[in-house]
Coordinates of C-alpha atoms and ligand atoms in Angstrom, one line a residue:
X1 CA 41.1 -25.3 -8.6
X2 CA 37.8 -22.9 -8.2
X3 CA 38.5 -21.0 -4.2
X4 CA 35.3 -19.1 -2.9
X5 CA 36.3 -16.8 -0.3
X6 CA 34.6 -15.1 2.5
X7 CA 34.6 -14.2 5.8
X8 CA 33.0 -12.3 8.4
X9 CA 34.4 -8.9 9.6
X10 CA 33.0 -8.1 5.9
X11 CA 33.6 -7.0 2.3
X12 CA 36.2 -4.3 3.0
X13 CA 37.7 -6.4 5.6
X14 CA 42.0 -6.4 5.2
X15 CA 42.5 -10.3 6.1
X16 CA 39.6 -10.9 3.0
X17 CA 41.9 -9.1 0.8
X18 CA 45.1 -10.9 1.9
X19 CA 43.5 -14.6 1.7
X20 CA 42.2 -13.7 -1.9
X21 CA 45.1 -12.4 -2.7
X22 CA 47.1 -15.8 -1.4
X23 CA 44.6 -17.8 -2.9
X24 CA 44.9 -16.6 -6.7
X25 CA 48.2 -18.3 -6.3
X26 CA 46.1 -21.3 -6.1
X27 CA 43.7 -21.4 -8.5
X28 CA 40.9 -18.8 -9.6
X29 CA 39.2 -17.3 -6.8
X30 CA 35.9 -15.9 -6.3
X31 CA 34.5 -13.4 -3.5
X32 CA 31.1 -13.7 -1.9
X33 CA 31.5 -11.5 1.5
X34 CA 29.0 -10.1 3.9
X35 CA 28.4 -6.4 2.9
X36 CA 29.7 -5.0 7.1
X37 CA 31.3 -6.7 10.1
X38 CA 29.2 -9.9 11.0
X39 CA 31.2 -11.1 13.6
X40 CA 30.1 -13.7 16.0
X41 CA 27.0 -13.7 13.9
X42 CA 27.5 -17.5 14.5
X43 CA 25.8 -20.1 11.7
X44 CA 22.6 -17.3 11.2
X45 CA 20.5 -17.3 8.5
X46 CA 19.0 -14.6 6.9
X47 CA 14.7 -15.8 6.7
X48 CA 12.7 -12.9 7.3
X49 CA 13.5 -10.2 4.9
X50 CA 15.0 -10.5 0.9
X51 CA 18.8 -10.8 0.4
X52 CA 20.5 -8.5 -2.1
X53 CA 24.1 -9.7 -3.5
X54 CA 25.7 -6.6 -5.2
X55 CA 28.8 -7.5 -7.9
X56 CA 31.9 -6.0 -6.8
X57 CA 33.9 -6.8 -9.8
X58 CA 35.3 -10.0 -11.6
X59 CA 33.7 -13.0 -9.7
X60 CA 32.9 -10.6 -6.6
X61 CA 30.0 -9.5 -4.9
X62 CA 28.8 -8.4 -1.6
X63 CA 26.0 -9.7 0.8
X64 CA 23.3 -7.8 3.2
X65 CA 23.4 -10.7 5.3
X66 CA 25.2 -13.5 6.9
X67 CA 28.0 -15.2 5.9
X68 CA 26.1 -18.5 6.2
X69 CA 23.8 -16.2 3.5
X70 CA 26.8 -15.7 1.6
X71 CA 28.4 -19.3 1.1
X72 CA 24.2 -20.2 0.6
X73 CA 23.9 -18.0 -2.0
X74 CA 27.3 -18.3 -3.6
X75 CA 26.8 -22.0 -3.9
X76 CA 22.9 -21.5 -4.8
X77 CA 23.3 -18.0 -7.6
X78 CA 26.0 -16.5 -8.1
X79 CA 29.1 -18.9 -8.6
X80 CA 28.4 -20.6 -12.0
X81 CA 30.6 -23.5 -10.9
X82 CA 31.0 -24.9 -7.4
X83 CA 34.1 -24.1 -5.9
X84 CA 36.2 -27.0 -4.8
X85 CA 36.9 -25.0 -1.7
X86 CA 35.9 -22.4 0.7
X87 CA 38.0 -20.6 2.6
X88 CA 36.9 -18.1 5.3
X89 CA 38.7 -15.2 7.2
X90 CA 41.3 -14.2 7.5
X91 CA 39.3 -13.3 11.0
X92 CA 40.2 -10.2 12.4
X93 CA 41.0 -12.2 16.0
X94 CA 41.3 -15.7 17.3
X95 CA 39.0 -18.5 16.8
X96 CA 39.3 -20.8 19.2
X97 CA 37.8 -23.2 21.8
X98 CA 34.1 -22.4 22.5
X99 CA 34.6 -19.5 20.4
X100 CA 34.2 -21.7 17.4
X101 CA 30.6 -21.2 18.1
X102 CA 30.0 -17.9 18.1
X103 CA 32.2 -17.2 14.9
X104 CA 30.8 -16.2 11.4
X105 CA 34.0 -17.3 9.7
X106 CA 34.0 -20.9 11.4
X107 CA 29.9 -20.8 10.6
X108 CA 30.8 -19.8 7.0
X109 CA 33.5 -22.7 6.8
X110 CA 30.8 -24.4 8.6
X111 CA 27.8 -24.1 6.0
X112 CA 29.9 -24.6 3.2
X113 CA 31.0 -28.6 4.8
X114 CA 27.3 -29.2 5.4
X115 CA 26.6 -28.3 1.3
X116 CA 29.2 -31.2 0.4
X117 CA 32.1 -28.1 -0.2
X118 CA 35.5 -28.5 1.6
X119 CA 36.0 -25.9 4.0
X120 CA 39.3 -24.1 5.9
X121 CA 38.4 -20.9 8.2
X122 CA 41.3 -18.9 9.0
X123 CA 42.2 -16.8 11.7
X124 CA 45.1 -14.4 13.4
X125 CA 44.8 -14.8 17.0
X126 CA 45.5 -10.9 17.5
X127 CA 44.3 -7.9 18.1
X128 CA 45.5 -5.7 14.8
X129 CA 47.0 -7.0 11.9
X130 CA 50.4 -5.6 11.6
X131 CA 51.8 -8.8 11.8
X132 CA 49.5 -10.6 9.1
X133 CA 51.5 -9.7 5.9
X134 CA 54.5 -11.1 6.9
X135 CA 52.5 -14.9 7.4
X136 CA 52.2 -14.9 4.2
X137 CA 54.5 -18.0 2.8
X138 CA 54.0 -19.9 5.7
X139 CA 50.4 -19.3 5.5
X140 CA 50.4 -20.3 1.3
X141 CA 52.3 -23.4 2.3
X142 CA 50.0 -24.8 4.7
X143 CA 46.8 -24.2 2.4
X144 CA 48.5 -25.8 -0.3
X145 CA 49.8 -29.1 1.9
X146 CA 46.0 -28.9 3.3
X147 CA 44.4 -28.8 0.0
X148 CA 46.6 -31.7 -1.1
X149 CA 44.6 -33.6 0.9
X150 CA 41.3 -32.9 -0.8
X151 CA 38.6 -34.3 -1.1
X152 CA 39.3 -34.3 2.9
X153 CA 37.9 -36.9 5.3
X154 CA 34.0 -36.7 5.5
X155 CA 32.5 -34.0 7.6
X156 CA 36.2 -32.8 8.8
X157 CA 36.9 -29.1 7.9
X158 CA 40.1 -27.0 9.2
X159 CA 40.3 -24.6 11.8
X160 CA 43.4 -22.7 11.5
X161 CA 45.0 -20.0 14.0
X162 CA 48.1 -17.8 13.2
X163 CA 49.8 -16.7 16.6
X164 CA 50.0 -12.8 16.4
X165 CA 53.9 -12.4 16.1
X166 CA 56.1 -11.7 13.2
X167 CA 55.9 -15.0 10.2
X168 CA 59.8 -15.7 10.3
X169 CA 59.4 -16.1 14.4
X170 CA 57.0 -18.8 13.9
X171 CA 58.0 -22.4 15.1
X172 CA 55.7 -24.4 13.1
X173 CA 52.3 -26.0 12.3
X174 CA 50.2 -28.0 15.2
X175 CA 47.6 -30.5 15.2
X176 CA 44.9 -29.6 18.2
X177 CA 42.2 -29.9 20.0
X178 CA 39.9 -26.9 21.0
X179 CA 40.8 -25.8 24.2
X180 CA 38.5 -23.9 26.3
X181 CA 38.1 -20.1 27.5
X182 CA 36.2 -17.7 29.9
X183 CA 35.2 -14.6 30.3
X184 CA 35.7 -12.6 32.7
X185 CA 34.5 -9.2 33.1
X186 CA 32.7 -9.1 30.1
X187 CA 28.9 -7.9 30.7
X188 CA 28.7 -4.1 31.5
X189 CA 26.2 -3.0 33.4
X190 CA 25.6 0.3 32.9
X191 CA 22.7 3.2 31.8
X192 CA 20.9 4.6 29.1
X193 CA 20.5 8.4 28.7
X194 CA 17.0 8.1 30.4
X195 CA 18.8 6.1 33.5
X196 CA 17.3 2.5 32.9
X197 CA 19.9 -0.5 32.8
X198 CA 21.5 -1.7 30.2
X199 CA 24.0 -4.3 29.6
X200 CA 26.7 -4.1 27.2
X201 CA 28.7 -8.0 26.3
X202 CA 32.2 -7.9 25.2
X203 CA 35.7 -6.5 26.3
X204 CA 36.7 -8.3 29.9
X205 CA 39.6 -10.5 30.5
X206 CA 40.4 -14.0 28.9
X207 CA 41.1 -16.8 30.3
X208 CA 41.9 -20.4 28.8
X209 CA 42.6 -23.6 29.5
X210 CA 43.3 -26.3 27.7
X211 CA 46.1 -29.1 27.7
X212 CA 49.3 -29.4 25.6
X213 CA 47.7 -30.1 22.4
X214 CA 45.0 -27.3 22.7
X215 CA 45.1 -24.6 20.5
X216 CA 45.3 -22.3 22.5
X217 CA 48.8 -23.4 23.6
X218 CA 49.8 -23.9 20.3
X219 CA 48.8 -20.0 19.8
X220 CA 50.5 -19.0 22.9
X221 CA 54.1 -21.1 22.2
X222 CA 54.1 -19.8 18.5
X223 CA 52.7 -22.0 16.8
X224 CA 49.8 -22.3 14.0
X225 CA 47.1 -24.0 15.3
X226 CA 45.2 -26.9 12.9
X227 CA 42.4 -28.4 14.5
X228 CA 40.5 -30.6 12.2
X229 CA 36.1 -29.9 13.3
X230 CA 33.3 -31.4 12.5
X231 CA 30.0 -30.4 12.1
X232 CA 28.1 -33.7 14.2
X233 CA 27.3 -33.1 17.9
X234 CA 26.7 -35.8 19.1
X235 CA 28.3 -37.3 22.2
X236 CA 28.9 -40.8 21.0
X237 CA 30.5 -41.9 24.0
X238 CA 27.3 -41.0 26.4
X239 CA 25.2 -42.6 23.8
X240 CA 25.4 -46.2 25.9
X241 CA 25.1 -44.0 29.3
X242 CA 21.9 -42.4 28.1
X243 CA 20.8 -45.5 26.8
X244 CA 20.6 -47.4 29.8
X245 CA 18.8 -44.5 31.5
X246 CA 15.4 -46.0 29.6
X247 CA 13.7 -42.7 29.6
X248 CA 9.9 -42.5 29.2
X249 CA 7.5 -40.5 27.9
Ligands
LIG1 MN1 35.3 -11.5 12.6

């Protein structure tokens, strides 16, 4: 089995090195990463100016761009083959409910699905990594019971969330749905050397929500979080409601 992996806190990143390390156990990998951190880049491409891929050894190479750039370009250049998977992170922090929208490593996961490749983006739902090593075997174990499922339904790829506590404390694997979160707190108004406003996003205080089988609470009760995405938006249960609205134009 040919595993591209990638991510988006970057080349250097340590959860990059620990998937492709855990994935040469499952076939032959190959590494196509953004070049710096591109978090919550979201699903951006890279247009307006050229892209440079530099090789970074055996079947490795970074990216000045995006990681939708890099699963692009691995799929388009540099990979002679197609992988029959992509797998993306593992994200330096959670990736859940809304957040799935904002993420490079869910976009990366993302872009690969919408150019016919199988996708899994992986996350640990903490703030440092300490914890990471030791999720190791549980972690192998659910990509290979995933991947035994390949070719996986159409347009379905894997979300997956490690709770940020010790592997052997880990209850198990969930099924979920996204849940939902809010910020609080988390634009900063403050100044610029020359005294003029500005505003600085991130930080604040968390909230979620989000019912039993959210993944959040799978997170929070110690469990890994699965939550099969897909990439259509549209809300097929309004389409009748809109329907009989009859708009004109
Ligand atoms: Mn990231």
């Amino acid at each position: 089995m040919r595993i591209l992996c990638t991510n988006d806190d970057g080349i250097h990143a340590r959860g990059l090195a620990f998937s492709a390390e855990l994935c040469a156990g499952l076939g032959e990998v190959s590494t196509v990463a953004p070049d710096r951190e591109q978090s919550a880049t979201s699903h951006s491409l890279t247009l307006y100016r050229p892209l440079r891929a530099t090789g970074r050894g055996e079947r490795r190479w970074d990216v000045d761009g995006t990681p939708t750039d890099c699963v692009l370009l691995a799929l388009g250049q540099l990979l002679p083959q197609r992988p029959d998977v992509v797998v993306s992170g593992v994200n330096h922090g959670p990736n859940m409910g809304e957040d799935v929208l904002y993420s490079g490593t869910v976009s990366a996961a993302m872009e690969a699905l919408s150019l016919g490749v199988p996708a899994v983006a992986l996350s640990f739902a903490g703030r440092d990594l300490e914890h990471l090593p030791s999720h190791r075997p549980r972690l192998e174990r659910l990509l290979q019971s995933i991947l035994t499922h390949l070719p996986f339904p159409a347009d379905t790829l894997f979300n997956v969330n490690l709770p940020p506590i010790p592997g052997d404390q880990i209850l198990g694997v969930r099924t979920t749905v996204l849940g939902s979160r809010v910020y609080e707190g988390s634009i900063q108004k403050t100044r610029d050397p020359w005294g003029r406003d500005i505003y600085w996003v991130g930080g604040g205080r968390i909230n979620w929500s989000g019912g039993e089988h959210s993944d959040f609470q799978a997170v929070a009760d110690g469990y890994i979080s699965v939550t099969p995405l897909h990439l259509d938006l549209t809300h097929y249960s309004q389409l009748d409601s809109v329907r009989k609205w009859k708009l004109e134009a």
